[in-house]
mmCIF file of C-alpha atoms in Angstrom:
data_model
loop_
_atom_site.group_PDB
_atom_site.id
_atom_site.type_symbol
_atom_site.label_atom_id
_atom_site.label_comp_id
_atom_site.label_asym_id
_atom_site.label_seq_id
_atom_site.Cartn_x
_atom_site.Cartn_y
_atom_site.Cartn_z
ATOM 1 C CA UNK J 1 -7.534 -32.365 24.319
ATOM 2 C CA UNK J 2 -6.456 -28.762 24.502
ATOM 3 C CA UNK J 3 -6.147 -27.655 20.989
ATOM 4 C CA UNK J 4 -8.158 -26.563 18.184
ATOM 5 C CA UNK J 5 -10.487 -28.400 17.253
ATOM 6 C CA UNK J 6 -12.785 -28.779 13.786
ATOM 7 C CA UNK J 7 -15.626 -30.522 12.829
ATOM 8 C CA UNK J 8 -16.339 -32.037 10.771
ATOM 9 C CA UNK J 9 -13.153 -33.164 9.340
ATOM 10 C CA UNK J 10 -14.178 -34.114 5.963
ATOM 11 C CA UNK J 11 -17.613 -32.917 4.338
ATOM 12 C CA UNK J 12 -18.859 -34.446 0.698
ATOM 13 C CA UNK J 13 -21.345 -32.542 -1.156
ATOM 14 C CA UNK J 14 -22.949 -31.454 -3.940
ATOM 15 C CA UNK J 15 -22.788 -28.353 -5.645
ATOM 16 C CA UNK J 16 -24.702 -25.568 -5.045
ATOM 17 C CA UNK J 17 -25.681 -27.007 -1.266
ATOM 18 C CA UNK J 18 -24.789 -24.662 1.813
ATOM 19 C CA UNK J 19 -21.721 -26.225 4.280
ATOM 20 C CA UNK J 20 -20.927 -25.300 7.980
ATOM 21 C CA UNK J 21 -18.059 -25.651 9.591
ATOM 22 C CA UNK J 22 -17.368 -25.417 13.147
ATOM 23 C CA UNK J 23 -14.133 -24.118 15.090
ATOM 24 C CA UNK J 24 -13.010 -24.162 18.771
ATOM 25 C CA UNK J 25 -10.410 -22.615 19.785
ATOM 26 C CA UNK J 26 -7.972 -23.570 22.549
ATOM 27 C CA UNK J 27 -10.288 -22.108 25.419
ATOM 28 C CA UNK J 28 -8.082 -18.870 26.910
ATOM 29 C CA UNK J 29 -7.342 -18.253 22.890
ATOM 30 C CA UNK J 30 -9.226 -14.286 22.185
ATOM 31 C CA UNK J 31 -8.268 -14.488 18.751
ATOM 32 C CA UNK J 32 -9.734 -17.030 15.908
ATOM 33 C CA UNK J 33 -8.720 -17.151 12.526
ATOM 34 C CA UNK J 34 -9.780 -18.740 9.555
ATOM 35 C CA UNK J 35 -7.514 -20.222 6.523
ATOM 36 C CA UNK J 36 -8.035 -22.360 3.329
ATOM 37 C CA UNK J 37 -5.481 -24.436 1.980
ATOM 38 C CA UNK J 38 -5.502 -25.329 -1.436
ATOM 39 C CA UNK J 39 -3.602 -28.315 -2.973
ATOM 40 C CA UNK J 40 -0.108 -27.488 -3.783
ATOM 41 C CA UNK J 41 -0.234 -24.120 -2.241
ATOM 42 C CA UNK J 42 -0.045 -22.845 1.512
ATOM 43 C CA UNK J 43 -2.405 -21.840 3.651
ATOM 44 C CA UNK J 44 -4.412 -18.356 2.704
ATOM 45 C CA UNK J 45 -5.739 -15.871 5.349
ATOM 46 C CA UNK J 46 -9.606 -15.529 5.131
ATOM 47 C CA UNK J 47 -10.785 -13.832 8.512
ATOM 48 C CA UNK J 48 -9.686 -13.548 11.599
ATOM 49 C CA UNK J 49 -12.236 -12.383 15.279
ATOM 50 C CA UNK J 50 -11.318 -10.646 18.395
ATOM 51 C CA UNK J 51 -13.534 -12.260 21.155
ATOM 52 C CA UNK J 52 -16.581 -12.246 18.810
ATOM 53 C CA UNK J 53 -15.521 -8.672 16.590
ATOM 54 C CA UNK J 54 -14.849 -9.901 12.795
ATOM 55 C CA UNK J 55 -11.983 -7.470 11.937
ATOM 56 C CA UNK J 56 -10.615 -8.242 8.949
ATOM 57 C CA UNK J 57 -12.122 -10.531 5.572
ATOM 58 C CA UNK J 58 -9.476 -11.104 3.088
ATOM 59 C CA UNK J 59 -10.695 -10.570 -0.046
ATOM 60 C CA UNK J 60 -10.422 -14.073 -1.012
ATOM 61 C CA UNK J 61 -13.939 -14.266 0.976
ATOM 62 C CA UNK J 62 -16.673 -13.660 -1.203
ATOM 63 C CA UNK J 63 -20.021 -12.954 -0.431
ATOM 64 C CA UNK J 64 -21.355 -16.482 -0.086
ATOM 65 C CA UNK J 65 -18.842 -17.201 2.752
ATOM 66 C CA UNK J 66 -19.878 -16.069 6.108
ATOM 67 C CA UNK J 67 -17.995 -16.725 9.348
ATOM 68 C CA UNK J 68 -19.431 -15.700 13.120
ATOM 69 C CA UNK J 69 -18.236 -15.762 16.776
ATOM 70 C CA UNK J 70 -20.901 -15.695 18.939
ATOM 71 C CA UNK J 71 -20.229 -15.038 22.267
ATOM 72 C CA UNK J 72 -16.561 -14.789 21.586
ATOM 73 C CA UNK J 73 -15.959 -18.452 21.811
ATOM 74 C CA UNK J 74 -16.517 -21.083 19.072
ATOM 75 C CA UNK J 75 -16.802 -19.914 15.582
ATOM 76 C CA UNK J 76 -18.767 -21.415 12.467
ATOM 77 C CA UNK J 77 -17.696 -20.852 8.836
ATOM 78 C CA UNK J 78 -20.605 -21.166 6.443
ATOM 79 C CA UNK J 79 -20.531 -21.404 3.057
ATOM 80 C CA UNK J 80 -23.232 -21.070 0.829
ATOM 81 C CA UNK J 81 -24.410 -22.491 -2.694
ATOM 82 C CA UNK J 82 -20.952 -24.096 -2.777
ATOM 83 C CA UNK J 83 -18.754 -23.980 -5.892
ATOM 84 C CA UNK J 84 -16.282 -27.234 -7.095
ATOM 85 C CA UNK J 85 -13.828 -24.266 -6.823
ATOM 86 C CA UNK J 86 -14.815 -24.110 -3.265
ATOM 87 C CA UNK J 87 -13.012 -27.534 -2.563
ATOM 88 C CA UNK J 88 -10.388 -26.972 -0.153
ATOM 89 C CA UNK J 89 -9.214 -27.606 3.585
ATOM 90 C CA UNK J 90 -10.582 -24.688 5.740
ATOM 91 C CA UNK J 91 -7.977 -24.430 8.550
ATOM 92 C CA UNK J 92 -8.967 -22.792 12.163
ATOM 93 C CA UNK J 93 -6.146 -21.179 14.376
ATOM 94 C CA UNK J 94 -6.272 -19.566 17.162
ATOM 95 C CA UNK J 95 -3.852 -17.058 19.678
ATOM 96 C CA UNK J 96 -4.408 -14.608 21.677
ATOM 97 C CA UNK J 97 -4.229 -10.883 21.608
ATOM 98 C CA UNK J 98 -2.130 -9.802 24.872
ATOM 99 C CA UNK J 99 0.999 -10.808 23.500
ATOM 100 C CA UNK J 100 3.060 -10.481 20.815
ATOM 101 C CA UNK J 101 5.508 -13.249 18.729
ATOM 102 C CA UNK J 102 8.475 -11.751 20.301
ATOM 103 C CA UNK J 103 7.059 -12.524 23.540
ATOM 104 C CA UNK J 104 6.471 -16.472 22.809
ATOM 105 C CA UNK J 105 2.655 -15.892 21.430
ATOM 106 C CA UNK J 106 2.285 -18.110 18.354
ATOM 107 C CA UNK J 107 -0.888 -19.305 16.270
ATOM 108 C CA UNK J 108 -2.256 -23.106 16.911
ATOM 109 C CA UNK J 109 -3.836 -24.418 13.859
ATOM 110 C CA UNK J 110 -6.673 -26.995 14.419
ATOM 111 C CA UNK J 111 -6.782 -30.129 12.196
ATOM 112 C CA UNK J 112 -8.328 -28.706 9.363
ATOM 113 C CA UNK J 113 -11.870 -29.887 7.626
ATOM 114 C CA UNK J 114 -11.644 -31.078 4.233
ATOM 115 C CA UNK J 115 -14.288 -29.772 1.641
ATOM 116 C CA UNK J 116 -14.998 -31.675 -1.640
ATOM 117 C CA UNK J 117 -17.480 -30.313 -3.887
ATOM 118 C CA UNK J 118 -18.600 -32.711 -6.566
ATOM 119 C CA UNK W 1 0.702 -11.588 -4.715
ATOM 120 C CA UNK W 2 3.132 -14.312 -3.427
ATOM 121 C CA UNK W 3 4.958 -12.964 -0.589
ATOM 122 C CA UNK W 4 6.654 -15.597 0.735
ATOM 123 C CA UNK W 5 8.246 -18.355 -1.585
ATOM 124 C CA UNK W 6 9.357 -21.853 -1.810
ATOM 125 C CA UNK W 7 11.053 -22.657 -4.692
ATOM 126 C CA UNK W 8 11.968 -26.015 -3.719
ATOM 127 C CA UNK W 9 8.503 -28.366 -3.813
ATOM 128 C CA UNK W 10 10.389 -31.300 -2.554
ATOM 129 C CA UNK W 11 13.527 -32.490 -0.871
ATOM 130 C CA UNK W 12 14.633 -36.252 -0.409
ATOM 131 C CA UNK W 13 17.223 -37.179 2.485
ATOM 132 C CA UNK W 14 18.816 -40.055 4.010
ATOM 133 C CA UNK W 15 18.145 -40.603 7.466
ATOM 134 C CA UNK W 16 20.786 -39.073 9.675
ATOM 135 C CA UNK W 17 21.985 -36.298 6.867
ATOM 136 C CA UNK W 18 21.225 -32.587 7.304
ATOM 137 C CA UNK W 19 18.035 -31.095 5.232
ATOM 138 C CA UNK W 20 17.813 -28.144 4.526
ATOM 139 C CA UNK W 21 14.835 -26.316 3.451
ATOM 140 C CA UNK W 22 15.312 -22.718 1.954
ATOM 141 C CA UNK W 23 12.303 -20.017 1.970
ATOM 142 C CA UNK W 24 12.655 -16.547 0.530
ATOM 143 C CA UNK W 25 10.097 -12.899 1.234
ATOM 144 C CA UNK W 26 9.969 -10.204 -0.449
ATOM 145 C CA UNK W 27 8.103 -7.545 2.206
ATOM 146 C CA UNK W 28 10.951 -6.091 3.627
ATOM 147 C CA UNK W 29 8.278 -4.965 6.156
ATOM 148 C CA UNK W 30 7.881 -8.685 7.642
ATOM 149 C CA UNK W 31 9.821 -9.160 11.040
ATOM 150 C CA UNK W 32 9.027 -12.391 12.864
ATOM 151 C CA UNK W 33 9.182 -15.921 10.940
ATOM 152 C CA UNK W 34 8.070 -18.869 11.447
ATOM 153 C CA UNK W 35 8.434 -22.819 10.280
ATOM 154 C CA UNK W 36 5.113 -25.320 10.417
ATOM 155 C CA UNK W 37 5.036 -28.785 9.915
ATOM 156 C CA UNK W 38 2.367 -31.035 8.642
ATOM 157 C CA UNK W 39 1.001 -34.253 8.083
ATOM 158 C CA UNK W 40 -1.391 -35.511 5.261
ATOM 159 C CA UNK W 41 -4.637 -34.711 6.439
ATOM 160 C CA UNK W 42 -3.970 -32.863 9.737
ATOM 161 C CA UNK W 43 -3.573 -29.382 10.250
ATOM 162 C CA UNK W 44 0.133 -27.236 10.570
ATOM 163 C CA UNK W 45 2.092 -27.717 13.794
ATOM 164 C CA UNK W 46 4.064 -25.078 14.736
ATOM 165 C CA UNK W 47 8.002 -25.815 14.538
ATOM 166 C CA UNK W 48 10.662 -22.968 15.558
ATOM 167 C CA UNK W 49 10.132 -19.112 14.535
ATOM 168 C CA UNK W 50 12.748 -16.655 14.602
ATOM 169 C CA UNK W 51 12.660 -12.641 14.974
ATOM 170 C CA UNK W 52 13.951 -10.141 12.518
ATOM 171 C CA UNK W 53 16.347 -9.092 15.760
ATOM 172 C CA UNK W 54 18.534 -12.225 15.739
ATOM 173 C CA UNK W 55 20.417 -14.301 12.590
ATOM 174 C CA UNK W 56 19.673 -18.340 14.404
ATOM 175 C CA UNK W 57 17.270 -19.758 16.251
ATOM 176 C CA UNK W 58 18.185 -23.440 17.304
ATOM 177 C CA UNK W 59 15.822 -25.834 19.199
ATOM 178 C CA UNK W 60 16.773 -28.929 19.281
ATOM 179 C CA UNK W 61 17.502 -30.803 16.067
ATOM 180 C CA UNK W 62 16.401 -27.748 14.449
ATOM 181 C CA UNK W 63 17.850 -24.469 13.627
ATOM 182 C CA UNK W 64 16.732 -21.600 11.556
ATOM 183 C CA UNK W 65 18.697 -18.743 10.101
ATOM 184 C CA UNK W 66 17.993 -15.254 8.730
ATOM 185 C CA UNK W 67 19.296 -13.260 6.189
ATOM 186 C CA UNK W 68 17.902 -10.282 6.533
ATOM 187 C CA UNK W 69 19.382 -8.573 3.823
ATOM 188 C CA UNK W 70 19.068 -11.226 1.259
ATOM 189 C CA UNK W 71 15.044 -11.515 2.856
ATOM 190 C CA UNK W 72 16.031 -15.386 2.885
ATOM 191 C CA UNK W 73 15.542 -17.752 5.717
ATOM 192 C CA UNK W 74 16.673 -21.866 6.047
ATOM 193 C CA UNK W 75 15.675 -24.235 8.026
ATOM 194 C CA UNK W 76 18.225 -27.074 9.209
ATOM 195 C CA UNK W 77 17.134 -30.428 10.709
ATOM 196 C CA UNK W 78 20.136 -32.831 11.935
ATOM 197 C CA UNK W 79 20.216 -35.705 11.642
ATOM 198 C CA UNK W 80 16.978 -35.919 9.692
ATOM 199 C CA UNK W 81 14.612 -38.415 11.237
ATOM 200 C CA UNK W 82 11.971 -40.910 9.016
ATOM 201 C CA UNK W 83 9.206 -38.991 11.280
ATOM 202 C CA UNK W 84 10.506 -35.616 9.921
ATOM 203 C CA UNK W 85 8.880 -37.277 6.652
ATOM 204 C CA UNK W 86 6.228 -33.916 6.276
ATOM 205 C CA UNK W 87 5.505 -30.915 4.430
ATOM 206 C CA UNK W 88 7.238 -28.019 5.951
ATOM 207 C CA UNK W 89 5.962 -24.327 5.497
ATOM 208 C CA UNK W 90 7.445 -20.912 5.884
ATOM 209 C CA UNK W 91 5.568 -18.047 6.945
ATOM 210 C CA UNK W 92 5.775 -14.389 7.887
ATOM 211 C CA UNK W 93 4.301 -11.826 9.476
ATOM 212 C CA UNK W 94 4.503 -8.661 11.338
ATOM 213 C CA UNK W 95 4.973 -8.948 14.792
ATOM 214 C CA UNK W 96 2.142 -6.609 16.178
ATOM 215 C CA UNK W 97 -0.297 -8.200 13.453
ATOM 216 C CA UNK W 98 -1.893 -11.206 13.213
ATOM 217 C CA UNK W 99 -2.052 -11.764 9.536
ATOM 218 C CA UNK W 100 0.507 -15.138 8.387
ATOM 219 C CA UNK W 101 2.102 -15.407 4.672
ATOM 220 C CA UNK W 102 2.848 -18.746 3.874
ATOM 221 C CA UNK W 103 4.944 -20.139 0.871
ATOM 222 C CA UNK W 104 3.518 -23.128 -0.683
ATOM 223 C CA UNK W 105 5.441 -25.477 1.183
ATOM 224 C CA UNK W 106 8.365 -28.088 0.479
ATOM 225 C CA UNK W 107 7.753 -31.954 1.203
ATOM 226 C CA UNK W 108 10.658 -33.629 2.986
ATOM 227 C CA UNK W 109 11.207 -37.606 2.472
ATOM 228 C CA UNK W 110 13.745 -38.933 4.937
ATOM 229 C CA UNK W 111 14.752 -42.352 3.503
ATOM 230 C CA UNK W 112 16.133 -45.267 5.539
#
């Protein structure tokens, strides 16, 4: 399997606990991006990497959400002392950087890992 | 704010008509667009995109056309199949960025 992949896919748990989620990107991908998805809505921008540079954190990101890239490869999302607001799906994507949407570059979305904060 | 809007939540067809799903932006600024598809519990699938430089994209069963100066784009699937059963979602961007606006999506039931 070649695309983006997620784990885990669903997470349980209780308020006020830390989550992690992991990302990993189709493997030539430079680019990584992170989006949550909210019932009834579309899919919101949170961050997005270069290799394993965080450039931009929407504001929708608040201070207990924290997403790396080591090595410029997979990426982990980690939320702490999780809120019942918090309860979303967390969509990866990835793309890369050398070429633009005119020129056939698109973004592949991974499978997305549910969070449900009770 | 919402940049990108779907003002139709749902849309019910019967297999082998035309649906048409109808999405609407309001940052004039925005010049590539593209359609995803998805399942319950999986992530979006890319469909057919379209830049601000041409009116129709077709691929297939499916074609998408811009209005640029009504900053309104459609999405046409013929004949509808029960597998195009999904929730379809608009989004926008700028084509040197990386950044996607997404409307909130319609759901499409194809009925037998």
């Amino acid at each position: 399997d070649t695309g983006v992949s997620q784990d885990p896919r669903h997470k349980i748990t209780k308020r006020g606990q830390n989550v992690t989620f992991r990302c990993d990107p189709i493997s030539e991908h430079n680019r990584l991006y992170w989006y949550r998805q909210t019932l009834g809505q579309g899919p919101e921008f949170l961050t997005y990497f270069q290799n394993e540079a965080q450039l931009e954190k929407s504001r929708l990101l608040s201070d207990r959400f924290s997403a790396e890239r080591p090595k410029g490869s997979f990426s982990t999302l980690e939320i702490q002392r999780t809120e019942q607001g918090d309860s979303a799906m967390y969509l990866c994507a990835s793309s890369l950087a050398e070429s633009t949407f005119h020129s056939g570059n698109t973004i592949y979305f991974g499978e997305g890992s549910w969070l449900t904060v009770v | 704010d919402q940049q990108v809007k779907q003002n139709s939540p749902s849309l019910s067809v019967q297999e082998g008509r035309i649906s048409i799903l109808n999405c609407d932006y309001t940052n004039s600024m925005f010049d590539y667009f593209l359609w995803y598809k998805k399942y319950p519990a999986e992530g979006p699938t890319f469909l057919i995109s379209i830049s601000s430089i041409k009116d129709k994209n077709e691929d297939g069963r499916f074609t998408v056309f811009l209005n640029k100066s009504a900053k309104h784009l459609s999405l046409h699937i013929v004949p509808s199949q029960p597998g195009d059963s999904a929730v379809y979602f608009c989004a926008a961007t700028l084509s040197n960025d990386y950044k996607l606006s997404f409307g909130a999506g319609t759901t499409v039931t194809v009925r037998a």
